[in-house]
Amino acid sequence: MRYGEPYKAFKLSDALIKRTLGNVNYDLVKGNVLSATSKTIRNSKVTFINEGKILLQFLKLTKDVNEVSGWNYELDAIEPLQYGEYDKDQEYGWHVDQHNKPYDDGRVRKISFSVFLNKDYTGGEFDLELHSPSVKDRYDTFTQLPLNTALFFKSDYWHRVRPVSDGVRKSIVGWVLGPKMK
């Protein structure tokens, strides 16, 4: 059942972005993801941010968004943040962030977010599916949100990053967890 707002855009403080990016190891690695049929659905470069104080700030922020959006999930953990760069022709095809079974500790991804860090690229639109396939415009497209804006959404929503046509798209992605739903 889908209740509450479908997504929430929230402008992050410049100080939080600066502290977060200060913990990025810019020696990025290929972040390729394959589908069950071995087709590449993501071909970007990534690294992870695992600084405790920053993660706690993003967890607190997500809990606040969870409340004001009317989702009311029980949230108690956050995974390391992922810093990513998409070069020309790189993309991340349709996918959901919630796995098909809980982690060993019983937690599941409940809320995801993507922070839009730059505007000096074209393409790379972010699509978030909100409606059934029978609806003509079943997804909302976010071309470029204001700098340092995070888009929060439920982790079981289908979404994608379209191919970048020029420049480099930069983002921070996060996943917030809680006990599996009963």
PDB file of C-alpha atoms in Angstrom:
ATOM      1  CA  MET A   1       0.000   0.000   0.000  1.00  0.00           C
ATOM      2  CA  ARG A   2       1.340   3.425  -0.904  1.00  0.00           C
ATOM      3  CA  TYR A   3       0.540   6.179   1.548  1.00  0.00           C
ATOM      4  CA  GLY A   4       1.990   9.566   2.345  1.00  0.00           C
ATOM      5  CA  GLU A   5       3.745  11.722  -0.210  1.00  0.00           C
ATOM      6  CA  PRO A   6       5.275   9.836  -3.166  1.00  0.00           C
ATOM      7  CA  TYR A   7       8.639  11.566  -2.666  1.00  0.00           C
ATOM      8  CA  LYS A   8      10.181  14.527  -0.897  1.00  0.00           C
ATOM      9  CA  ALA A   9      12.832  16.927  -2.190  1.00  0.00           C
ATOM     10  CA  PHE A  10      14.907  18.555   0.539  1.00  0.00           C
ATOM     11  CA  LYS A  11      17.747  21.089   0.202  1.00  0.00           C
ATOM     12  CA  LEU A  12      20.776  20.022   2.254  1.00  0.00           C
ATOM     13  CA  SER A  13      23.040  22.514   3.982  1.00  0.00           C
ATOM     14  CA  ASP A  14      26.230  23.508   2.215  1.00  0.00           C
ATOM     15  CA  ALA A  15      28.124  22.547   5.390  1.00  0.00           C
ATOM     16  CA  LEU A  16      26.789  18.960   5.314  1.00  0.00           C
ATOM     17  CA  ILE A  17      27.642  18.600   1.626  1.00  0.00           C
ATOM     18  CA  LYS A  18      31.140  20.009   2.198  1.00  0.00           C
ATOM     19  CA  ARG A  19      31.789  17.619   5.128  1.00  0.00           C
ATOM     20  CA  THR A  20      30.411  14.673   3.143  1.00  0.00           C
ATOM     21  CA  LEU A  21      32.445  15.401   0.010  1.00  0.00           C
ATOM     22  CA  GLY A  22      35.512  15.895   2.223  1.00  0.00           C
ATOM     23  CA  ASN A  23      35.249  12.167   3.003  1.00  0.00           C
ATOM     24  CA  VAL A  24      35.112  11.015  -0.620  1.00  0.00           C
ATOM     25  CA  ASN A  25      38.015   8.944  -1.908  1.00  0.00           C
ATOM     26  CA  TYR A  26      38.105  10.119  -5.530  1.00  0.00           C
ATOM     27  CA  ASP A  27      39.870   6.939  -6.619  1.00  0.00           C
ATOM     28  CA  LEU A  28      36.549   5.677  -7.970  1.00  0.00           C
ATOM     29  CA  VAL A  29      35.908   2.093  -9.059  1.00  0.00           C
ATOM     30  CA  LYS A  30      33.578   0.709 -11.701  1.00  0.00           C
ATOM     31  CA  GLY A  31      30.121   0.388 -10.199  1.00  0.00           C
ATOM     32  CA  ASN A  32      28.700  -1.904 -12.853  1.00  0.00           C
ATOM     33  CA  VAL A  33      25.530  -3.810 -11.978  1.00  0.00           C
ATOM     34  CA  LEU A  34      24.252  -6.702 -14.054  1.00  0.00           C
ATOM     35  CA  SER A  35      20.659  -7.877 -14.418  1.00  0.00           C
ATOM     36  CA  ALA A  36      19.619 -11.508 -13.959  1.00  0.00           C
ATOM     37  CA  THR A  37      20.200 -11.942 -17.705  1.00  0.00           C
ATOM     38  CA  SER A  38      23.762 -10.515 -17.426  1.00  0.00           C
ATOM     39  CA  LYS A  39      22.807  -7.281 -19.172  1.00  0.00           C
ATOM     40  CA  THR A  40      24.573  -4.237 -17.723  1.00  0.00           C
ATOM     41  CA  ILE A  41      22.032  -1.926 -16.081  1.00  0.00           C
ATOM     42  CA  ARG A  42      24.539   0.404 -14.381  1.00  0.00           C
ATOM     43  CA  ASN A  43      27.921   1.464 -15.711  1.00  0.00           C
ATOM     44  CA  SER A  44      29.086   4.344 -13.551  1.00  0.00           C
ATOM     45  CA  LYS A  45      32.017   4.883 -11.167  1.00  0.00           C
ATOM     46  CA  VAL A  46      31.492   4.832  -7.394  1.00  0.00           C
ATOM     47  CA  THR A  47      33.083   4.955  -3.977  1.00  0.00           C
ATOM     48  CA  PHE A  48      31.597   4.750  -0.478  1.00  0.00           C
ATOM     49  CA  ILE A  49      31.536   7.135   2.472  1.00  0.00           C
ATOM     50  CA  ASN A  50      31.490   5.470   5.889  1.00  0.00           C
ATOM     51  CA  GLU A  51      32.215   8.363   8.282  1.00  0.00           C
ATOM     52  CA  GLY A  52      30.070   7.790  11.392  1.00  0.00           C
ATOM     53  CA  LYS A  53      29.112  11.393  12.171  1.00  0.00           C
ATOM     54  CA  ILE A  54      28.041  12.057   8.582  1.00  0.00           C
ATOM     55  CA  LEU A  55      26.004   8.859   8.440  1.00  0.00           C
ATOM     56  CA  LEU A  56      24.243   9.818  11.688  1.00  0.00           C
ATOM     57  CA  GLN A  57      23.344  13.229  10.229  1.00  0.00           C
ATOM     58  CA  PHE A  58      21.844  11.613   7.120  1.00  0.00           C
ATOM     59  CA  LEU A  59      19.984   9.065   9.285  1.00  0.00           C
ATOM     60  CA  LYS A  60      18.479  11.844  11.418  1.00  0.00           C
ATOM     61  CA  LEU A  61      17.540  13.850   8.332  1.00  0.00           C
ATOM     62  CA  THR A  62      15.879  10.812   6.765  1.00  0.00           C
ATOM     63  CA  LYS A  63      13.919  10.139   9.956  1.00  0.00           C
ATOM     64  CA  ASP A  64      12.629  13.731   9.817  1.00  0.00           C
ATOM     65  CA  VAL A  65      11.645  13.361   6.137  1.00  0.00           C
ATOM     66  CA  ASN A  66      10.001  10.019   6.980  1.00  0.00           C
ATOM     67  CA  GLU A  67       7.789  11.749   9.535  1.00  0.00           C
ATOM     68  CA  VAL A  68       6.824  14.840   7.515  1.00  0.00           C
ATOM     69  CA  SER A  69       6.140  12.728   4.403  1.00  0.00           C
ATOM     70  CA  GLY A  70       3.682  10.520   6.290  1.00  0.00           C
ATOM     71  CA  TRP A  71       5.579   7.296   5.623  1.00  0.00           C
ATOM     72  CA  ASN A  72       6.072   6.531   9.324  1.00  0.00           C
ATOM     73  CA  TYR A  73       8.541   3.703   8.817  1.00  0.00           C
ATOM     74  CA  GLU A  74      10.528   2.360  11.732  1.00  0.00           C
ATOM     75  CA  LEU A  75      14.092   3.382  10.854  1.00  0.00           C
ATOM     76  CA  ASP A  76      17.219   2.535  12.824  1.00  0.00           C
ATOM     77  CA  ALA A  77      20.256   2.236  10.525  1.00  0.00           C
ATOM     78  CA  ILE A  78      21.909   3.625   7.424  1.00  0.00           C
ATOM     79  CA  GLU A  79      24.264   2.008   4.934  1.00  0.00           C
ATOM     80  CA  PRO A  80      27.477   3.717   3.816  1.00  0.00           C
ATOM     81  CA  LEU A  81      26.735   6.531   1.394  1.00  0.00           C
ATOM     82  CA  GLN A  82      27.645   6.006  -2.241  1.00  0.00           C
ATOM     83  CA  TYR A  83      29.316   8.804  -4.185  1.00  0.00           C
ATOM     84  CA  GLY A  84      28.908   8.240  -7.917  1.00  0.00           C
ATOM     85  CA  GLU A  85      29.887   9.772 -11.221  1.00  0.00           C
ATOM     86  CA  TYR A  86      28.213   9.091 -14.554  1.00  0.00           C
ATOM     87  CA  ASP A  87      30.305  10.003 -17.615  1.00  0.00           C
ATOM     88  CA  LYS A  88      28.987  10.377 -21.144  1.00  0.00           C
ATOM     89  CA  ASP A  89      26.740   7.431 -22.152  1.00  0.00           C
ATOM     90  CA  GLN A  90      26.714   6.012 -18.609  1.00  0.00           C
ATOM     91  CA  GLU A  91      23.392   5.200 -16.935  1.00  0.00           C
ATOM     92  CA  TYR A  92      21.569   3.075 -14.365  1.00  0.00           C
ATOM     93  CA  GLY A  93      18.560   1.261 -15.815  1.00  0.00           C
ATOM     94  CA  TRP A  94      15.237   0.601 -14.079  1.00  0.00           C
ATOM     95  CA  HIS A  95      15.716  -0.966 -10.640  1.00  0.00           C
ATOM     96  CA  VAL A  96      14.505  -0.939  -7.036  1.00  0.00           C
ATOM     97  CA  ASP A  97      16.794  -0.514  -4.035  1.00  0.00           C
ATOM     98  CA  GLN A  98      14.966  -2.899  -1.731  1.00  0.00           C
ATOM     99  CA  HIS A  99      16.393  -6.413  -1.921  1.00  0.00           C
ATOM    100  CA  ASN A 100      14.189  -9.487  -2.299  1.00  0.00           C
ATOM    101  CA  LYS A 101      15.012 -10.680   1.229  1.00  0.00           C
ATOM    102  CA  PRO A 102      16.068  -8.973   4.487  1.00  0.00           C
ATOM    103  CA  TYR A 103      19.702  -8.706   5.542  1.00  0.00           C
ATOM    104  CA  ASP A 104      20.913 -11.292   8.068  1.00  0.00           C
ATOM    105  CA  ASP A 105      20.026  -8.902  10.922  1.00  0.00           C
ATOM    106  CA  GLY A 106      16.394  -8.712   9.709  1.00  0.00           C
ATOM    107  CA  ARG A 107      16.653  -5.151   8.357  1.00  0.00           C
ATOM    108  CA  VAL A 108      15.422  -4.004   4.959  1.00  0.00           C
ATOM    109  CA  ARG A 109      15.994  -0.879   2.915  1.00  0.00           C
ATOM    110  CA  LYS A 110      12.980   1.365   3.456  1.00  0.00           C
ATOM    111  CA  ILE A 111      13.941   4.845   2.256  1.00  0.00           C
ATOM    112  CA  SER A 112      16.412   5.778  -0.471  1.00  0.00           C
ATOM    113  CA  PHE A 113      17.729   9.174  -1.435  1.00  0.00           C
ATOM    114  CA  SER A 114      19.769  10.711  -4.204  1.00  0.00           C
ATOM    115  CA  VAL A 115      21.572  14.034  -3.805  1.00  0.00           C
ATOM    116  CA  PHE A 116      22.022  16.086  -6.977  1.00  0.00           C
ATOM    117  CA  LEU A 117      25.515  17.647  -6.708  1.00  0.00           C
ATOM    118  CA  ASN A 118      26.098  19.462  -9.993  1.00  0.00           C
ATOM    119  CA  LYS A 119      24.458  20.959 -13.071  1.00  0.00           C
ATOM    120  CA  ASP A 120      27.275  21.007 -15.636  1.00  0.00           C
ATOM    121  CA  TYR A 121      26.035  17.986 -17.600  1.00  0.00           C
ATOM    122  CA  THR A 122      23.172  17.122 -19.944  1.00  0.00           C
ATOM    123  CA  GLY A 123      21.062  13.999 -19.965  1.00  0.00           C
ATOM    124  CA  GLY A 124      21.263  11.877 -16.820  1.00  0.00           C
ATOM    125  CA  GLU A 125      17.622  12.500 -15.942  1.00  0.00           C
ATOM    126  CA  PHE A 126      16.318  10.697 -12.844  1.00  0.00           C
ATOM    127  CA  ASP A 127      12.967   8.931 -13.358  1.00  0.00           C
ATOM    128  CA  LEU A 128      10.848   7.747 -10.428  1.00  0.00           C
ATOM    129  CA  GLU A 129       7.931   5.425 -11.223  1.00  0.00           C
ATOM    130  CA  LEU A 130       4.828   6.423  -9.286  1.00  0.00           C
ATOM    131  CA  HIS A 131       1.949   4.876 -11.239  1.00  0.00           C
ATOM    132  CA  SER A 132       0.987   1.581 -12.842  1.00  0.00           C
ATOM    133  CA  PRO A 133       2.081   0.728 -16.399  1.00  0.00           C
ATOM    134  CA  SER A 134      -1.487   1.448 -17.538  1.00  0.00           C
ATOM    135  CA  VAL A 135      -0.979   5.169 -16.820  1.00  0.00           C
ATOM    136  CA  LYS A 136       0.522   7.045 -19.790  1.00  0.00           C
ATOM    137  CA  ASP A 137       2.905   9.155 -17.695  1.00  0.00           C
ATOM    138  CA  ARG A 138       3.684   6.571 -15.040  1.00  0.00           C
ATOM    139  CA  TYR A 139       6.844   8.248 -13.756  1.00  0.00           C
ATOM    140  CA  ASP A 140       8.052  11.703 -12.745  1.00  0.00           C
ATOM    141  CA  THR A 141      11.273  12.935 -14.343  1.00  0.00           C
ATOM    142  CA  PHE A 142      13.787  15.082 -12.470  1.00  0.00           C
ATOM    143  CA  THR A 143      16.096  16.758 -14.956  1.00  0.00           C
ATOM    144  CA  GLN A 144      18.176  18.706 -12.474  1.00  0.00           C
ATOM    145  CA  LEU A 145      17.055  19.668  -9.016  1.00  0.00           C
ATOM    146  CA  PRO A 146      18.628  22.665  -7.270  1.00  0.00           C
ATOM    147  CA  LEU A 147      22.222  21.953  -6.256  1.00  0.00           C
ATOM    148  CA  ASN A 148      22.662  19.844  -3.119  1.00  0.00           C
ATOM    149  CA  THR A 149      18.997  18.820  -3.076  1.00  0.00           C
ATOM    150  CA  ALA A 150      18.194  15.289  -1.947  1.00  0.00           C
ATOM    151  CA  LEU A 151      15.257  13.409  -3.418  1.00  0.00           C
ATOM    152  CA  PHE A 152      13.863  10.959  -0.821  1.00  0.00           C
ATOM    153  CA  PHE A 153      11.595   8.075  -1.867  1.00  0.00           C
ATOM    154  CA  LYS A 154      10.527   4.628  -0.722  1.00  0.00           C
ATOM    155  CA  SER A 155      13.141   1.983  -1.561  1.00  0.00           C
ATOM    156  CA  ASP A 156      10.636  -0.258  -3.334  1.00  0.00           C
ATOM    157  CA  TYR A 157       9.890   2.349  -6.038  1.00  0.00           C
ATOM    158  CA  TRP A 158      11.272   1.637  -9.498  1.00  0.00           C
ATOM    159  CA  HIS A 159      13.692   4.325 -10.685  1.00  0.00           C
ATOM    160  CA  ARG A 160      16.505   4.934 -13.156  1.00  0.00           C
ATOM    161  CA  VAL A 161      19.202   7.364 -14.279  1.00  0.00           C
ATOM    162  CA  ARG A 162      19.061   7.927 -18.036  1.00  0.00           C
ATOM    163  CA  PRO A 163      22.296   8.070 -20.070  1.00  0.00           C
ATOM    164  CA  VAL A 164      24.396  11.202 -19.666  1.00  0.00           C
ATOM    165  CA  SER A 165      24.855  12.906 -23.037  1.00  0.00           C
ATOM    166  CA  ASP A 166      27.552  15.428 -22.057  1.00  0.00           C
ATOM    167  CA  GLY A 167      29.646  16.202 -18.981  1.00  0.00           C
ATOM    168  CA  VAL A 168      29.733  14.223 -15.728  1.00  0.00           C
ATOM    169  CA  ARG A 169      26.701  13.719 -13.448  1.00  0.00           C
ATOM    170  CA  LYS A 170      27.693  13.587  -9.746  1.00  0.00           C
ATOM    171  CA  SER A 171      25.533  12.306  -6.906  1.00  0.00           C
ATOM    172  CA  ILE A 172      25.430  10.890  -3.408  1.00  0.00           C
ATOM    173  CA  VAL A 173      23.045   8.000  -2.838  1.00  0.00           C
ATOM    174  CA  GLY A 174      21.905   6.574   0.481  1.00  0.00           C
ATOM    175  CA  TRP A 175      19.723   3.796   1.871  1.00  0.00           C
ATOM    176  CA  VAL A 176      18.070   3.865   5.284  1.00  0.00           C
ATOM    177  CA  LEU A 177      17.058   0.638   6.974  1.00  0.00           C
ATOM    178  CA  GLY A 178      14.667  -0.668   9.551  1.00  0.00           C
ATOM    179  CA  PRO A 179      13.162  -3.958  10.728  1.00  0.00           C
ATOM    180  CA  LYS A 180      11.299  -5.894   8.069  1.00  0.00           C
ATOM    181  CA  MET A 181       7.623  -5.118   7.825  1.00  0.00           C
ATOM    182  CA  LYS A 182       5.226  -7.351   9.678  1.00  0.00           C
TER     183      LYS A 182
END
